[in-house]
Amino acid sequence: MHGSLNKYHHSHPLRERARKLSQGILVIRFEMPYNIWCDGCKNHIGMGVRYNAEKKKVGTYYTTPIYRFRMKCHLCVNYIEMQTDPAGCDYVIVSGARRKEERWDMRDNEQVLPTEREEKEKLETDAMFRLEHGVADRAVLQRAVPTLASLQEAQSAWKDDFALNSRLRRRFREEKKTLREEEEEAAALQAKAGLSIPLVREAEEDRRLAALLKYHSPDSYEEKQRMKRTEISSRSWFPPAAGGRASEALRKLGLGGRALRGRGGPPATPAGLGIVRRRSGEGPEGPVEPGGPEQGEATPRGPPAPPGEPRGGGGAGGAPRVPPPPPPLPRRASLVADYSDSSSEAESA
């Protein structure tokens, strides 16, 4: 009877991991205890990376064995060796790498320090040292009581898991509802303004700045109505004269080559603009019809008859009086521009 299949096949239960067991080497799965820099490829190897390492015993610290681990870098052909340090409760790099320094003083960090061997011996043999050590420990405890109380209070707040879960889910529902409302408002604003860009959430600074700004039109409806009524009330009740409009038009045209006066000066007159009034059928020198009255000259008429004497009666000798000729028909007046002065003025200028 072989007892087991391993004995029958002459193999170890650990198979390939025990191929160097005769040399005191066992292949194990080793996890990197801290961050290191490989000396071969100068690459960083993070804490927690696992390797197939050869484990062997190289010594003891009192009764605690010291083990050494040898592994190959996964980025190059360099081998890294590390071993345990029971005195410092740590791992020490033997060769092939250097440690990334992230260590701190356990005493400054208020961690529990392992008791040294000499201190243990003095506690066992020296009563006075043991008394002093106990007093120091009680002082440390008194200083740590507030911290311990706060830690206990924080732990007691997490005892009721159901209440904490209910409170957390309620807060999540409220936040989800708020987010949904904000998304709906943003979608409505995008549809109203025709925007295709995503809108960011409002901030307290944006609300404060928006409250300081006030947008309004320069003139409101009421202001425009008031200005219109003021203009109507200040307007003249009578329509402007036609001559005033004609003078204004002539002033704008600038007839006769004369410079126009400002709006504050006296209104322009036809005589000042070189315009004379003539009757139709008259030339520039006088009337066209012979025997007609001169311009501006009234038709001669006889003296008025006395009241007792008839208009058609004779004179002193009884001779009949010749009736006066009938007055000429009224002729239509027209405005004609006179440029006789303008040429002379232009030459003198």
Short mmCIF file of C-alpha atoms in Angstrom, two decimals:
data_model
loop_
_atom_site.label_atom_id
_atom_site.label_comp_id
_atom_site.label_asym_id
_atom_site.label_seq_id
_atom_site.Cartn_x
_atom_site.Cartn_y
_atom_site.Cartn_z
CA MET A 1 0.00 0.00 0.00
CA HIS A 2 1.35 3.40 -1.02
CA GLY A 3 -0.89 5.37 1.30
CA SER A 4 -1.54 8.25 -1.19
CA LEU A 5 -1.31 9.10 -4.83
CA ASN A 6 1.56 11.50 -4.12
CA LYS A 7 3.63 8.66 -2.75
CA TYR A 8 2.61 6.50 -5.64
CA HIS A 9 3.71 9.12 -8.19
CA HIS A 10 6.69 10.18 -6.03
CA SER A 11 5.53 13.81 -6.07
CA HIS A 12 5.11 16.48 -3.44
CA PRO A 13 1.64 17.82 -2.57
CA LEU A 14 2.81 21.34 -3.50
CA ARG A 15 3.94 20.10 -6.95
CA GLU A 16 6.11 22.68 -8.75
CA ARG A 17 6.28 24.97 -5.75
CA ALA A 18 8.34 22.37 -3.91
CA ARG A 19 10.84 21.66 -6.68
CA LYS A 20 13.69 23.22 -4.62
CA LEU A 21 12.51 21.97 -1.29
CA SER A 22 15.67 19.90 -0.90
CA GLN A 23 17.63 23.17 -0.81
CA GLY A 24 15.32 24.62 1.81
CA ILE A 25 13.55 26.82 -0.78
CA LEU A 26 9.79 26.97 -1.13
CA VAL A 27 8.06 28.95 -3.91
CA ILE A 28 5.28 31.09 -2.47
CA ARG A 29 3.06 33.96 -3.58
CA PHE A 30 4.67 37.13 -2.18
CA GLU A 31 2.94 40.51 -2.02
CA MET A 32 5.04 43.69 -2.12
CA PRO A 33 4.73 45.31 1.35
CA TYR A 34 5.48 48.90 0.21
CA ASN A 35 6.38 50.99 -2.86
CA ILE A 36 9.83 50.40 -4.33
CA TRP A 37 12.01 51.46 -7.30
CA CYS A 38 13.62 48.68 -9.32
CA ASP A 39 17.41 49.07 -9.75
CA GLY A 40 17.37 47.27 -13.10
CA CYS A 41 14.73 49.18 -15.11
CA LYS A 42 14.28 52.16 -12.73
CA ASN A 43 10.52 51.63 -12.82
CA HIS A 44 8.16 52.08 -9.93
CA ILE A 45 6.60 48.95 -8.40
CA GLY A 46 3.56 49.66 -6.28
CA MET A 47 2.57 48.18 -2.99
CA GLY A 48 0.41 45.06 -3.37
CA VAL A 49 1.99 43.72 -6.58
CA ARG A 50 2.35 39.94 -6.28
CA TYR A 51 5.24 37.73 -7.39
CA ASN A 52 6.25 34.08 -7.28
CA ALA A 53 9.12 34.30 -4.75
CA GLU A 54 11.59 31.77 -3.41
CA LYS A 55 11.33 31.67 0.37
CA LYS A 56 14.12 30.36 2.58
CA LYS A 57 15.23 30.72 6.19
CA VAL A 58 18.45 32.68 6.69
CA GLY A 59 18.59 33.19 10.48
CA THR A 60 16.66 33.87 13.68
CA TYR A 61 15.95 36.84 15.92
CA TYR A 62 15.93 35.19 19.31
CA THR A 63 13.37 32.48 18.59
CA THR A 64 11.74 34.23 15.60
CA PRO A 65 12.99 32.96 12.22
CA ILE A 66 14.17 35.41 9.59
CA TYR A 67 13.03 34.62 6.03
CA ARG A 68 14.42 35.88 2.74
CA PHE A 69 12.40 36.23 -0.48
CA ARG A 70 13.88 36.30 -3.96
CA MET A 71 11.76 37.29 -6.96
CA LYS A 72 12.20 38.52 -10.54
CA CYS A 73 10.97 41.94 -11.67
CA HIS A 74 8.07 41.65 -14.09
CA LEU A 75 9.43 44.59 -16.16
CA CYS A 76 13.05 43.45 -16.58
CA VAL A 77 15.47 40.56 -15.78
CA ASN A 78 16.55 42.04 -12.44
CA TYR A 79 16.11 39.98 -9.23
CA ILE A 80 14.90 41.59 -6.02
CA GLU A 81 15.70 40.16 -2.56
CA MET A 82 13.90 41.13 0.65
CA GLN A 83 13.87 39.66 4.15
CA THR A 84 11.89 40.03 7.35
CA ASP A 85 12.98 42.24 10.27
CA PRO A 86 11.38 40.90 13.46
CA ALA A 87 13.09 43.59 15.59
CA GLY A 88 11.46 46.44 13.69
CA CYS A 89 8.32 44.53 12.58
CA ASP A 90 9.12 45.40 8.97
CA TYR A 91 10.63 44.15 5.70
CA VAL A 92 14.14 45.09 4.62
CA ILE A 93 15.41 45.25 1.02
CA VAL A 94 18.61 43.24 0.63
CA SER A 95 19.38 43.90 -3.05
CA GLY A 96 17.90 44.77 -6.45
CA ALA A 97 15.67 47.68 -5.38
CA ARG A 98 15.37 50.74 -3.14
CA ARG A 99 12.49 51.73 -0.94
CA LYS A 100 10.27 54.75 -1.53
CA GLU A 101 10.48 56.57 1.77
CA GLU A 102 7.01 56.96 3.21
CA ARG A 103 7.78 56.00 6.81
CA TRP A 104 6.98 57.99 9.94
CA ASP A 105 7.77 57.88 13.61
CA MET A 106 5.31 55.68 15.44
CA ARG A 107 5.78 57.68 18.64
CA ASP A 108 4.88 60.96 16.88
CA ASN A 109 1.88 59.24 15.31
CA GLU A 110 0.73 58.04 18.74
CA GLN A 111 0.82 54.40 17.74
CA VAL A 112 1.39 51.51 20.11
CA LEU A 113 5.11 50.80 20.25
CA PRO A 114 6.47 47.31 20.83
CA THR A 115 8.23 46.94 24.16
CA GLU A 116 11.96 46.56 23.87
CA ARG A 117 13.74 43.58 25.46
CA GLU A 118 15.71 45.67 27.95
CA GLU A 119 12.51 47.42 29.03
CA LYS A 120 10.82 44.07 29.53
CA GLU A 121 13.68 42.85 31.73
CA LYS A 122 13.56 46.00 33.86
CA LEU A 123 9.80 45.68 34.29
CA GLU A 124 10.29 42.14 35.55
CA THR A 125 13.18 42.84 37.91
CA ASP A 126 12.98 46.53 38.99
CA ALA A 127 9.92 47.37 41.13
CA MET A 128 10.61 51.12 41.13
CA PHE A 129 10.83 51.17 37.32
CA ARG A 130 7.60 49.20 37.13
CA LEU A 131 5.87 51.77 39.37
CA GLU A 132 7.14 54.70 37.30
CA HIS A 133 6.09 52.95 34.10
CA GLY A 134 2.58 52.41 35.49
CA VAL A 135 2.24 56.11 36.44
CA ALA A 136 3.34 57.14 32.93
CA ASP A 137 0.84 54.72 31.38
CA ARG A 138 -2.02 56.17 33.47
CA ALA A 139 -1.06 59.72 32.39
CA VAL A 140 -1.15 58.60 28.77
CA LEU A 141 -4.58 57.07 29.38
CA GLN A 142 -5.92 60.31 30.88
CA ARG A 143 -4.75 62.25 27.85
CA ALA A 144 -6.33 59.73 25.50
CA VAL A 145 -9.76 59.66 27.27
CA PRO A 146 -11.35 62.50 25.17
CA THR A 147 -10.18 60.88 21.97
CA LEU A 148 -11.48 57.50 23.04
CA ALA A 149 -14.83 59.00 24.07
CA SER A 150 -15.26 60.69 20.66
CA LEU A 151 -14.39 57.41 18.93
CA GLN A 152 -16.95 55.52 21.01
CA GLU A 153 -19.59 58.16 20.29
CA ALA A 154 -18.87 57.96 16.55
CA GLN A 155 -19.16 54.17 16.67
CA SER A 156 -22.43 54.29 18.60
CA ALA A 157 -23.93 56.52 15.89
CA TRP A 158 -23.55 53.64 13.42
CA LYS A 159 -25.26 51.01 15.55
CA ASP A 160 -28.76 51.52 14.11
CA ASP A 161 -28.17 50.38 10.54
CA PHE A 162 -31.85 50.57 9.54
CA ALA A 163 -32.26 54.21 10.59
CA LEU A 164 -29.03 55.20 8.86
CA ASN A 165 -30.06 53.41 5.69
CA SER A 166 -33.51 55.05 5.73
CA ARG A 167 -32.01 58.51 6.24
CA LEU A 168 -29.52 57.97 3.44
CA ARG A 169 -32.18 56.75 0.99
CA ARG A 170 -34.45 59.69 1.89
CA ARG A 171 -31.67 62.14 1.15
CA PHE A 172 -30.93 60.39 -2.15
CA ARG A 173 -34.61 60.65 -3.17
CA GLU A 174 -34.65 64.39 -2.40
CA GLU A 175 -31.47 64.98 -4.39
CA LYS A 176 -32.83 62.93 -7.29
CA LYS A 177 -36.06 64.96 -7.32
CA THR A 178 -34.09 68.22 -7.28
CA LEU A 179 -31.90 67.05 -10.16
CA ARG A 180 -34.95 66.04 -12.19
CA GLU A 181 -36.56 69.47 -11.68
CA GLU A 182 -33.35 71.23 -12.70
CA GLU A 183 -33.11 69.10 -15.84
CA GLU A 184 -36.72 69.91 -16.77
CA GLU A 185 -36.13 73.66 -16.26
CA ALA A 186 -32.97 73.51 -18.35
CA ALA A 187 -34.77 71.62 -21.13
CA ALA A 188 -37.62 74.15 -21.15
CA LEU A 189 -35.16 77.05 -21.30
CA GLN A 190 -33.25 75.42 -24.16
CA ALA A 191 -36.47 74.82 -26.10
CA LYS A 192 -37.64 78.42 -25.51
CA ALA A 193 -34.33 80.04 -26.48
CA GLY A 194 -33.45 77.53 -29.19
CA LEU A 195 -30.15 76.59 -27.54
CA SER A 196 -28.24 73.42 -28.30
CA ILE A 197 -25.51 73.83 -25.67
CA PRO A 198 -25.71 72.18 -22.23
CA LEU A 199 -26.55 74.51 -19.35
CA VAL A 200 -24.52 74.44 -16.15
CA ARG A 201 -26.08 74.53 -12.72
CA GLU A 202 -26.77 77.80 -10.98
CA ALA A 203 -24.31 78.96 -8.35
CA GLU A 204 -24.89 81.27 -5.41
CA GLU A 205 -22.55 83.83 -6.98
CA ASP A 206 -24.67 83.84 -10.17
CA ARG A 207 -27.87 84.46 -8.19
CA ARG A 208 -26.24 87.34 -6.30
CA LEU A 209 -25.02 89.02 -9.49
CA ALA A 210 -28.40 88.55 -11.20
CA ALA A 211 -30.14 90.23 -8.25
CA LEU A 212 -27.90 93.30 -8.65
CA LEU A 213 -28.83 93.74 -12.33
CA LYS A 214 -32.12 95.33 -13.47
CA TYR A 215 -33.17 95.24 -17.12
CA HIS A 216 -35.77 97.80 -18.37
CA SER A 217 -36.54 99.68 -21.58
CA PRO A 218 -35.29 103.29 -21.90
CA ASP A 219 -38.85 104.67 -22.14
CA SER A 220 -41.82 102.81 -20.77
CA TYR A 221 -45.31 102.96 -22.28
CA GLU A 222 -46.47 105.45 -19.66
CA GLU A 223 -43.41 107.65 -20.28
CA LYS A 224 -44.05 107.68 -24.03
CA GLN A 225 -47.71 108.62 -23.49
CA ARG A 226 -46.72 111.45 -21.15
CA MET A 227 -44.19 112.83 -23.68
CA LYS A 228 -46.78 112.66 -26.46
CA ARG A 229 -49.36 114.56 -24.38
CA THR A 230 -46.75 117.21 -23.50
CA GLU A 231 -45.92 117.70 -27.17
CA ILE A 232 -49.61 118.03 -28.12
CA SER A 233 -50.31 120.53 -25.34
CA SER A 234 -47.34 122.71 -26.32
CA ARG A 235 -48.35 122.78 -30.02
CA SER A 236 -50.06 125.91 -31.47
CA TRP A 237 -53.83 125.82 -31.87
CA PHE A 238 -53.71 127.54 -35.29
CA PRO A 239 -52.29 125.95 -38.44
CA PRO A 240 -49.04 127.46 -39.75
CA ALA A 241 -49.34 130.03 -42.60
CA ALA A 242 -48.66 129.00 -46.18
CA GLY A 243 -46.14 131.80 -46.57
CA GLY A 244 -44.16 130.46 -43.65
CA ARG A 245 -43.97 127.06 -45.28
CA ALA A 246 -42.94 128.61 -48.60
CA SER A 247 -40.27 130.72 -46.89
CA GLU A 248 -38.99 127.64 -45.13
CA ALA A 249 -38.82 125.73 -48.42
CA LEU A 250 -37.01 128.60 -50.13
CA ARG A 251 -34.59 128.88 -47.24
CA LYS A 252 -33.78 125.20 -47.59
CA LEU A 253 -33.28 125.49 -51.36
CA GLY A 254 -30.96 128.50 -50.95
CA LEU A 255 -32.16 130.44 -54.02
CA GLY A 256 -30.18 133.45 -55.22
CA GLY A 257 -26.85 132.05 -53.94
CA ARG A 258 -27.23 133.78 -50.58
CA ALA A 259 -26.25 132.09 -47.40
CA LEU A 260 -29.13 130.93 -45.27
CA ARG A 261 -29.53 132.28 -41.83
CA GLY A 262 -29.84 130.05 -38.79
CA ARG A 263 -33.13 128.92 -37.43
CA GLY A 264 -33.01 131.65 -34.80
CA GLY A 265 -32.83 134.54 -37.41
CA PRO A 266 -35.72 136.45 -39.03
CA PRO A 267 -37.79 134.61 -41.64
CA ALA A 268 -36.81 135.05 -45.28
CA THR A 269 -38.87 137.43 -47.47
CA PRO A 270 -39.43 137.26 -51.27
CA ALA A 271 -37.66 140.62 -51.76
CA GLY A 272 -34.64 139.40 -49.81
CA LEU A 273 -34.48 136.26 -51.97
CA GLY A 274 -34.53 138.26 -55.25
CA ILE A 275 -38.20 137.59 -56.12
CA VAL A 276 -40.46 140.33 -57.50
CA ARG A 277 -44.21 140.21 -57.98
CA ARG A 278 -45.34 140.75 -61.60
CA ARG A 279 -48.60 140.43 -63.36
CA SER A 280 -49.17 138.01 -66.17
CA GLY A 281 -48.43 139.45 -69.61
CA GLU A 282 -45.79 141.88 -68.31
CA GLY A 283 -42.20 141.86 -69.38
CA PRO A 284 -39.21 142.63 -67.22
CA GLU A 285 -39.25 146.31 -68.28
CA GLY A 286 -42.95 147.12 -68.02
CA PRO A 287 -46.46 146.30 -69.24
CA VAL A 288 -46.85 144.63 -72.59
CA GLU A 289 -50.19 146.28 -73.44
CA PRO A 290 -49.84 149.95 -74.58
CA GLY A 291 -51.80 152.54 -72.77
CA GLY A 292 -52.26 150.28 -69.79
CA PRO A 293 -51.54 151.43 -66.27
CA GLU A 294 -48.03 151.17 -65.00
CA GLN A 295 -47.08 148.67 -62.40
CA GLY A 296 -48.27 149.84 -59.05
CA GLU A 297 -50.16 152.86 -60.62
CA ALA A 298 -53.89 153.15 -60.03
CA THR A 299 -56.32 153.92 -62.88
CA PRO A 300 -57.19 157.66 -63.03
CA ARG A 301 -60.75 158.40 -62.18
CA GLY A 302 -62.72 161.67 -61.98
CA PRO A 303 -63.64 163.39 -58.78
CA PRO A 304 -66.71 162.08 -57.13
CA ALA A 305 -69.96 163.79 -58.13
CA PRO A 306 -71.77 165.90 -55.61
CA PRO A 307 -74.75 164.30 -53.97
CA GLY A 308 -77.34 166.31 -55.82
CA GLU A 309 -75.72 165.95 -59.20
CA PRO A 310 -76.12 162.85 -61.27
CA ARG A 311 -73.05 160.89 -62.19
CA GLY A 312 -73.69 161.14 -65.90
CA GLY A 313 -74.48 164.95 -65.78
CA GLY A 314 -72.60 167.61 -67.74
CA GLY A 315 -70.07 170.16 -66.57
CA ALA A 316 -70.39 173.87 -65.99
CA GLY A 317 -71.39 174.58 -69.57
CA GLY A 318 -73.99 171.92 -69.55
CA ALA A 319 -71.84 169.64 -71.69
CA PRO A 320 -72.17 166.05 -70.86
CA ARG A 321 -69.28 164.48 -68.97
CA VAL A 322 -67.45 161.57 -70.49
CA PRO A 323 -67.79 158.55 -68.31
CA PRO A 324 -64.46 157.13 -67.12
CA PRO A 325 -63.19 154.03 -68.84
CA PRO A 326 -63.93 150.78 -67.14
CA PRO A 327 -61.15 149.47 -64.87
CA PRO A 328 -58.93 146.81 -66.37
CA LEU A 329 -59.63 143.22 -65.55
CA PRO A 330 -57.66 141.94 -62.61
CA ARG A 331 -54.60 140.07 -63.71
CA ARG A 332 -53.28 137.02 -61.86
CA ALA A 333 -50.14 137.62 -59.86
CA SER A 334 -47.19 135.26 -60.17
CA LEU A 335 -43.87 134.87 -58.43
CA VAL A 336 -40.89 135.15 -60.78
CA ALA A 337 -37.29 134.89 -59.63
CA ASP A 338 -35.10 137.90 -60.46
CA TYR A 339 -31.50 136.89 -61.03
CA SER A 340 -30.26 140.34 -62.03
CA ASP A 341 -28.76 141.03 -58.63
CA SER A 342 -27.41 137.59 -58.06
CA SER A 343 -24.91 137.77 -60.96
CA SER A 344 -23.58 141.13 -59.82
CA GLU A 345 -23.25 139.91 -56.27
CA ALA A 346 -21.43 136.78 -57.44
CA GLU A 347 -19.00 138.91 -59.50
CA SER A 348 -18.37 141.29 -56.59
CA ALA A 349 -17.78 138.33 -54.30
#
